[in-house]
Amino acid sequence: MTYEIDPDTEEEFDEEEEDERPVVLKTREEIELMRESAQIVSRALGIVAEAIEPGVTPLQLDKLAEDYIRSQDAVPGFLGLYDFPNSLCISVNEAIIHGVPTDKPLVEGDIISVDCGVLKNGFYGDHAFTFAVGRIEPKVEKLLRVTRKCLDLGVAQALAGNTIGHIADAIQTHAESYGYGVVREFVGHGLGRDMHEAPQIPNYGRKGDYDEIVDGMVLAIEPMINLGVKEMIHKDHWTVVTADGKPSAHFEHNVAIVDGKPDVLSTFDYVDEALRKKGR
């Protein structure tokens, strides 16, 4: 679940907007507990991947994920958080993030961004994947590929001694090389005993900007990339959509900094295996 910053800071991340809370560094033991939470999210997304097809409703997917999470002696991390009403954020087509699941069936050609959170052993896992529903337009399929690549490039820059700006620069540079819009008002975040911890992780910026990356950080890195303009509008209390009505994609991993390098606690292996079985 993404972190919202002041909407007036669209073009540059004002230093005054940075999270004033201290960064909470994690021990090796705590990182392993967080890996367990993240892996439950990963498996839940795999179950969702198996079920996605035309005719399925977001509320059905929400129930599948919640049932699985509870079967793992964990609790849904989003349910009730800031009064959010469900276990998954499911954002369809032009919805960027924080979509509330509905009973409206998915149709061929939709894309849905599924963001899932888990709380177990006092620590959160939180990551996301954008899925195609059946066959989608080639230009939208390309958006999904590029956004996932943005995530990979951002994760690769999560090195001790770099700054959050190295992550942001990698994501922004790759997305904008395709003419895509990079969302400003919502950013990634630190993760731990709270869903949203310091530091904030914008998907735009330059090397050297923002906090220095150090061992023990756990980061939720999550590019949100629009096919068209970067601007967004609030559709309702929760859901934000692209200002031009074009599709948006969202991918997210949880990354710990261990021995100076990124250790990805989450995985898309379960999703990728489910999609392979479906011939995707």
GROMACS .gro file of C-alpha atoms in nm:
model
  280
    1MET     CA    1   0.000   0.000   0.000
    2THR     CA    2   0.157   0.322  -0.114
    3TYR     CA    3   0.239   0.628   0.093
    4GLU     CA    4   0.081   0.961  -0.005
    5ILE     CA    5   0.281   1.283  -0.002
    6ASP     CA    6   0.162   1.640  -0.031
    7PRO     CA    7   0.002   1.677  -0.377
    8ASP     CA    8   0.163   2.021  -0.413
    9THR     CA    9   0.505   1.854  -0.450
   10GLU     CA   10   0.447   1.722  -0.802
   11GLU     CA   11   0.767   1.822  -0.976
   12GLU     CA   12   1.023   1.794  -0.701
   13PHE     CA   13   1.035   1.607  -0.374
   14ASP     CA   14   1.063   1.891  -0.122
   15GLU     CA   15   1.305   1.811   0.159
   16GLU     CA   16   1.043   1.945   0.400
   17GLU     CA   17   0.808   1.669   0.287
   18GLU     CA   18   1.047   1.392   0.382
   19ASP     CA   19   0.937   1.170   0.669
   20GLU     CA   20   1.066   1.325   0.990
   21ARG     CA   21   1.055   0.994   1.174
   22PRO     CA   22   1.387   0.813   1.211
   23VAL     CA   23   1.455   0.514   0.988
   24VAL     CA   24   1.411   0.195   1.190
   25LEU     CA   25   1.689  -0.048   1.099
   26LYS     CA   26   1.615  -0.420   1.126
   27THR     CA   27   1.828  -0.700   1.267
   28ARG     CA   28   1.897  -1.017   1.069
   29GLU     CA   29   1.639  -1.197   1.282
   30GLU     CA   30   1.376  -0.932   1.215
   31ILE     CA   31   1.449  -0.942   0.843
   32GLU     CA   32   1.381  -1.317   0.843
   33LEU     CA   33   1.045  -1.256   1.013
   34MET     CA   34   0.968  -0.998   0.746
   35ARG     CA   35   1.065  -1.247   0.477
   36GLU     CA   36   0.801  -1.483   0.616
   37SER     CA   37   0.533  -1.213   0.592
   38ALA     CA   38   0.645  -1.115   0.243
   39GLN     CA   39   0.639  -1.474   0.123
   40ILE     CA   40   0.281  -1.516   0.242
   41VAL     CA   41   0.193  -1.215   0.028
   42SER     CA   42   0.382  -1.373  -0.264
   43ARG     CA   43   0.186  -1.696  -0.236
   44ALA     CA   44  -0.142  -1.509  -0.198
   45LEU     CA   45  -0.068  -1.322  -0.522
   46GLY     CA   46   0.004  -1.656  -0.686
   47ILE     CA   47  -0.339  -1.781  -0.583
   48VAL     CA   48  -0.496  -1.464  -0.721
   49ALA     CA   49  -0.304  -1.515  -1.047
   50GLU     CA   50  -0.454  -1.861  -1.086
   51ALA     CA   51  -0.806  -1.726  -1.042
   52ILE     CA   52  -0.796  -1.418  -1.264
   53GLU     CA   53  -1.006  -1.457  -1.579
   54PRO     CA   54  -1.298  -1.279  -1.745
   55GLY     CA   55  -1.610  -1.304  -1.532
   56VAL     CA   56  -1.433  -1.319  -1.196
   57THR     CA   57  -1.505  -1.029  -0.961
   58PRO     CA   58  -1.250  -0.839  -0.753
   59LEU     CA   59  -1.445  -0.932  -0.441
   60GLN     CA   60  -1.397  -1.300  -0.521
   61LEU     CA   61  -1.022  -1.244  -0.551
   62ASP     CA   62  -1.025  -1.052  -0.225
   63LYS     CA   63  -1.186  -1.345  -0.044
   64LEU     CA   64  -0.940  -1.596  -0.191
   65ALA     CA   65  -0.648  -1.390  -0.066
   66GLU     CA   66  -0.795  -1.328   0.278
   67ASP     CA   67  -0.878  -1.696   0.330
   68TYR     CA   68  -0.524  -1.797   0.236
   69ILE     CA   69  -0.361  -1.533   0.455
   70ARG     CA   70  -0.563  -1.640   0.758
   71SER     CA   71  -0.477  -2.005   0.691
   72GLN     CA   72  -0.112  -1.908   0.745
   73ASP     CA   73  -0.175  -1.779   1.099
   74ALA     CA   74  -0.141  -1.426   0.965
   75VAL     CA   75  -0.385  -1.140   0.923
   76PRO     CA   76  -0.455  -0.923   0.619
   77GLY     CA   77  -0.235  -0.618   0.655
   78PHE     CA   78  -0.469  -0.377   0.472
   79LEU     CA   79  -0.802  -0.477   0.625
   80GLY     CA   80  -0.896  -0.195   0.863
   81LEU     CA   81  -0.568  -0.007   0.806
   82TYR     CA   82  -0.669   0.360   0.790
   83ASP     CA   83  -1.022   0.212   0.775
   84PHE     CA   84  -0.959   0.042   0.440
   85PRO     CA   85  -1.251  -0.203   0.397
   86ASN     CA   86  -1.081  -0.502   0.228
   87SER     CA   87  -0.778  -0.730   0.225
   88LEU     CA   88  -0.663  -0.638  -0.126
   89CYS     CA   89  -0.635  -0.313  -0.311
   90ILE     CA   90  -0.756  -0.396  -0.663
   91SER     CA   91  -0.717  -0.117  -0.917
   92VAL     CA   92  -0.862  -0.173  -1.264
   93ASN     CA   93  -0.737  -0.012  -1.587
   94GLU     CA   94  -0.703   0.364  -1.528
   95ALA     CA   95  -0.708   0.318  -1.149
   96ILE     CA   96  -0.351   0.363  -1.026
   97ILE     CA   97  -0.374   0.236  -0.668
   98HIS     CA   98  -0.597   0.178  -0.365
   99GLY     CA   99  -0.896   0.049  -0.559
  100VAL     CA  100  -1.165  -0.103  -0.339
  101PRO     CA  101  -1.275  -0.450  -0.461
  102THR     CA  102  -1.622  -0.458  -0.615
  103ASP     CA  103  -1.864  -0.718  -0.750
  104LYS     CA  104  -1.823  -0.591  -1.107
  105PRO     CA  105  -1.691  -0.882  -1.320
  106LEU     CA  106  -1.359  -0.843  -1.495
  107VAL     CA  107  -1.371  -0.846  -1.874
  108GLU     CA  108  -1.130  -0.949  -2.146
  109GLY     CA  109  -0.873  -0.676  -2.202
  110ASP     CA  110  -0.877  -0.535  -1.848
  111ILE     CA  111  -0.564  -0.499  -1.641
  112ILE     CA  112  -0.578  -0.510  -1.262
  113SER     CA  113  -0.316  -0.404  -1.014
  114VAL     CA  114  -0.340  -0.621  -0.703
  115ASP     CA  115  -0.170  -0.488  -0.390
  116CYS     CA  116  -0.161  -0.720  -0.088
  117GLY     CA  117  -0.042  -0.683   0.270
  118VAL     CA  118   0.018  -0.933   0.550
  119LEU     CA  119   0.094  -0.893   0.920
  120LYS     CA  120   0.260  -1.183   1.098
  121ASN     CA  121   0.494  -1.200   1.397
  122GLY     CA  122   0.455  -0.825   1.435
  123PHE     CA  123   0.594  -0.739   1.090
  124TYR     CA  124   0.437  -0.646   0.759
  125GLY     CA  125   0.481  -0.776   0.407
  126ASP     CA  126   0.342  -0.560   0.125
  127HIS     CA  127   0.380  -0.599  -0.248
  128ALA     CA  128   0.192  -0.577  -0.576
  129PHE     CA  129   0.159  -0.710  -0.931
  130THR     CA  130  -0.040  -0.591  -1.232
  131PHE     CA  131  -0.222  -0.866  -1.422
  132ALA     CA  132  -0.372  -0.894  -1.768
  133VAL     CA  133  -0.725  -1.029  -1.791
  134GLY     CA  134  -0.721  -1.245  -2.100
  135ARG     CA  135  -0.571  -1.081  -2.408
  136ILE     CA  136  -0.482  -0.713  -2.374
  137GLU     CA  137  -0.371  -0.446  -2.621
  138PRO     CA  138  -0.003  -0.468  -2.717
  139LYS     CA  139   0.062  -0.113  -2.595
  140VAL     CA  140  -0.079  -0.203  -2.253
  141GLU     CA  141   0.118  -0.528  -2.242
  142LYS     CA  142   0.429  -0.319  -2.309
  143LEU     CA  143   0.339  -0.088  -2.021
  144LEU     CA  144   0.330  -0.388  -1.787
  145ARG     CA  145   0.668  -0.516  -1.909
  146VAL     CA  146   0.832  -0.177  -1.876
  147THR     CA  147   0.691  -0.112  -1.529
  148ARG     CA  148   0.812  -0.449  -1.404
  149LYS     CA  149   1.154  -0.371  -1.550
  150CYS     CA  150   1.146  -0.036  -1.368
  151LEU     CA  151   1.105  -0.228  -1.044
  152ASP     CA  152   1.399  -0.456  -1.125
  153LEU     CA  153   1.619  -0.158  -1.210
  154GLY     CA  154   1.519   0.022  -0.891
  155VAL     CA  155   1.590  -0.282  -0.675
  156ALA     CA  156   1.935  -0.319  -0.830
  157GLN     CA  157   2.021   0.031  -0.704
  158ALA     CA  158   1.931  -0.050  -0.342
  159LEU     CA  159   2.296  -0.067  -0.240
  160ALA     CA  160   2.450   0.063   0.081
  161GLY     CA  161   2.621   0.393   0.004
  162ASN     CA  162   2.375   0.482  -0.269
  163THR     CA  163   2.081   0.710  -0.197
  164ILE     CA  164   1.709   0.663  -0.245
  165GLY     CA  165   1.765   0.894  -0.541
  166HIS     CA  166   1.960   0.618  -0.718
  167ILE     CA  167   1.646   0.401  -0.701
  168ALA     CA  168   1.425   0.690  -0.813
  169ASP     CA  169   1.656   0.784  -1.101
  170ALA     CA  170   1.665   0.428  -1.237
  171ILE     CA  171   1.285   0.402  -1.231
  172GLN     CA  172   1.213   0.747  -1.375
  173THR     CA  173   1.475   0.727  -1.649
  174HIS     CA  174   1.353   0.391  -1.777
  175ALA     CA  175   0.982   0.481  -1.764
  176GLU     CA  176   1.021   0.819  -1.926
  177SER     CA  177   1.238   0.675  -2.205
  178TYR     CA  178   0.912   0.516  -2.326
  179GLY     CA  179   0.713   0.837  -2.285
  180TYR     CA  180   0.526   0.712  -1.979
  181GLY     CA  181   0.412   0.922  -1.683
  182VAL     CA  182   0.566   0.861  -1.341
  183VAL     CA  183   0.324   0.919  -1.052
  184ARG     CA  184   0.443   1.189  -0.809
  185GLU     CA  185   0.184   1.206  -0.532
  186PHE     CA  186   0.229   0.848  -0.409
  187VAL     CA  187   0.562   0.690  -0.322
  188GLY     CA  188   0.718   0.376  -0.181
  189HIS     CA  189   0.817   0.356   0.182
  190GLY     CA  190   1.006   0.185   0.458
  191LEU     CA  191   0.843  -0.125   0.601
  192GLY     CA  192   0.854  -0.304   0.935
  193ARG     CA  193   0.633  -0.311   1.243
  194ASP     CA  194   0.437  -0.032   1.073
  195MET     CA  195   0.308  -0.049   0.719
  196HIS     CA  196   0.451   0.292   0.639
  197GLU     CA  197   0.787   0.377   0.789
  198ALA     CA  198   1.065   0.613   0.689
  199PRO     CA  199   1.217   0.663   0.440
  200GLN     CA  200   0.981   0.766   0.164
  201ILE     CA  201   1.083   0.630  -0.178
  202PRO     CA  202   0.975   0.848  -0.472
  203ASN     CA  203   0.986   0.699  -0.819
  204TYR     CA  204   1.135   1.020  -0.958
  205GLY     CA  205   1.454   1.204  -0.869
  206ARG     CA  206   1.824   1.192  -0.931
  207LYS     CA  207   2.124   1.009  -0.790
  208GLY     CA  208   2.230   1.169  -0.465
  209ASP     CA  209   1.878   1.282  -0.372
  210TYR     CA  210   1.703   1.183  -0.048
  211ASP     CA  211   1.825   0.944   0.225
  212GLU     CA  212   2.143   0.740   0.212
  213ILE     CA  213   2.084   0.364   0.191
  214VAL     CA  214   2.236   0.164   0.476
  215ASP     CA  215   2.237  -0.195   0.600
  216GLY     CA  216   1.923  -0.290   0.793
  217MET     CA  217   1.681  -0.082   0.590
  218VAL     CA  218   1.375  -0.262   0.455
  219LEU     CA  219   1.215  -0.083   0.163
  220ALA     CA  220   0.888  -0.122  -0.026
  221ILE     CA  221   0.992  -0.017  -0.376
  222GLU     CA  222   0.690   0.031  -0.600
  223PRO     CA  223   0.688   0.206  -0.935
  224MET     CA  224   0.348   0.335  -1.042
  225ILE     CA  225   0.369   0.413  -1.413
  226ASN     CA  226   0.098   0.558  -1.640
  227LEU     CA  227   0.060   0.495  -2.012
  228GLY     CA  228  -0.016   0.864  -2.054
  229VAL     CA  229   0.030   1.170  -1.833
  230LYS     CA  230   0.173   1.152  -1.482
  231GLU     CA  231  -0.116   1.348  -1.329
  232MET     CA  232  -0.386   1.174  -1.126
  233ILE     CA  233  -0.720   1.258  -0.971
  234HIS     CA  234  -0.915   1.110  -0.681
  235LYS     CA  235  -1.208   0.906  -0.806
  236ASP     CA  236  -1.340   0.850  -0.453
  237HIS     CA  237  -1.210   0.847  -0.096
  238TRP     CA  238  -0.965   0.567  -0.179
  239THR     CA  239  -0.917   0.517  -0.552
  240VAL     CA  240  -0.693   0.743  -0.756
  241VAL     CA  241  -0.708   0.730  -1.137
  242THR     CA  242  -0.505   0.872  -1.424
  243ALA     CA  243  -0.610   1.222  -1.525
  244ASP     CA  244  -0.636   1.121  -1.893
  245GLY     CA  245  -0.816   0.791  -1.834
  246LYS     CA  246  -0.531   0.580  -1.973
  247PRO     CA  247  -0.414   0.259  -1.801
  248SER     CA  248  -0.164   0.249  -1.516
  249ALA     CA  249   0.061  -0.032  -1.387
  250HIS     CA  250   0.200  -0.100  -1.039
  251PHE     CA  251   0.464  -0.352  -0.930
  252GLU     CA  252   0.617  -0.373  -0.583
  253HIS     CA  253   0.881  -0.571  -0.394
  254ASN     CA  254   1.004  -0.570  -0.035
  255VAL     CA  255   1.381  -0.531  -0.021
  256ALA     CA  256   1.618  -0.556   0.277
  257ILE     CA  257   1.970  -0.417   0.262
  258VAL     CA  258   2.201  -0.695   0.386
  259ASP     CA  259   2.581  -0.683   0.363
  260GLY     CA  260   2.545  -0.377   0.145
  261LYS     CA  261   2.327  -0.546  -0.118
  262PRO     CA  262   1.954  -0.578  -0.190
  263ASP     CA  263   1.793  -0.894  -0.052
  264VAL     CA  264   1.447  -0.925  -0.209
  265LEU     CA  265   1.216  -1.069   0.057
  266SER     CA  266   0.919  -1.108  -0.177
  267THR     CA  267   0.902  -1.303  -0.501
  268PHE     CA  268   0.697  -1.316  -0.820
  269ASP     CA  269   0.783  -1.684  -0.870
  270TYR     CA  270   0.436  -1.800  -0.762
  271VAL     CA  271   0.269  -1.551  -0.995
  272ASP     CA  272   0.497  -1.641  -1.285
  273GLU     CA  273   0.434  -2.014  -1.235
  274ALA     CA  274   0.055  -1.959  -1.229
  275LEU     CA  275   0.076  -1.753  -1.548
  276ARG     CA  276   0.292  -2.017  -1.721
  277LYS     CA  277   0.030  -2.279  -1.643
  278LYS     CA  278  -0.227  -2.054  -1.810
  279GLY     CA  279  -0.007  -2.018  -2.115
  280ARG     CA  280   0.089  -1.655  -2.044
   0.00000   0.00000   0.00000
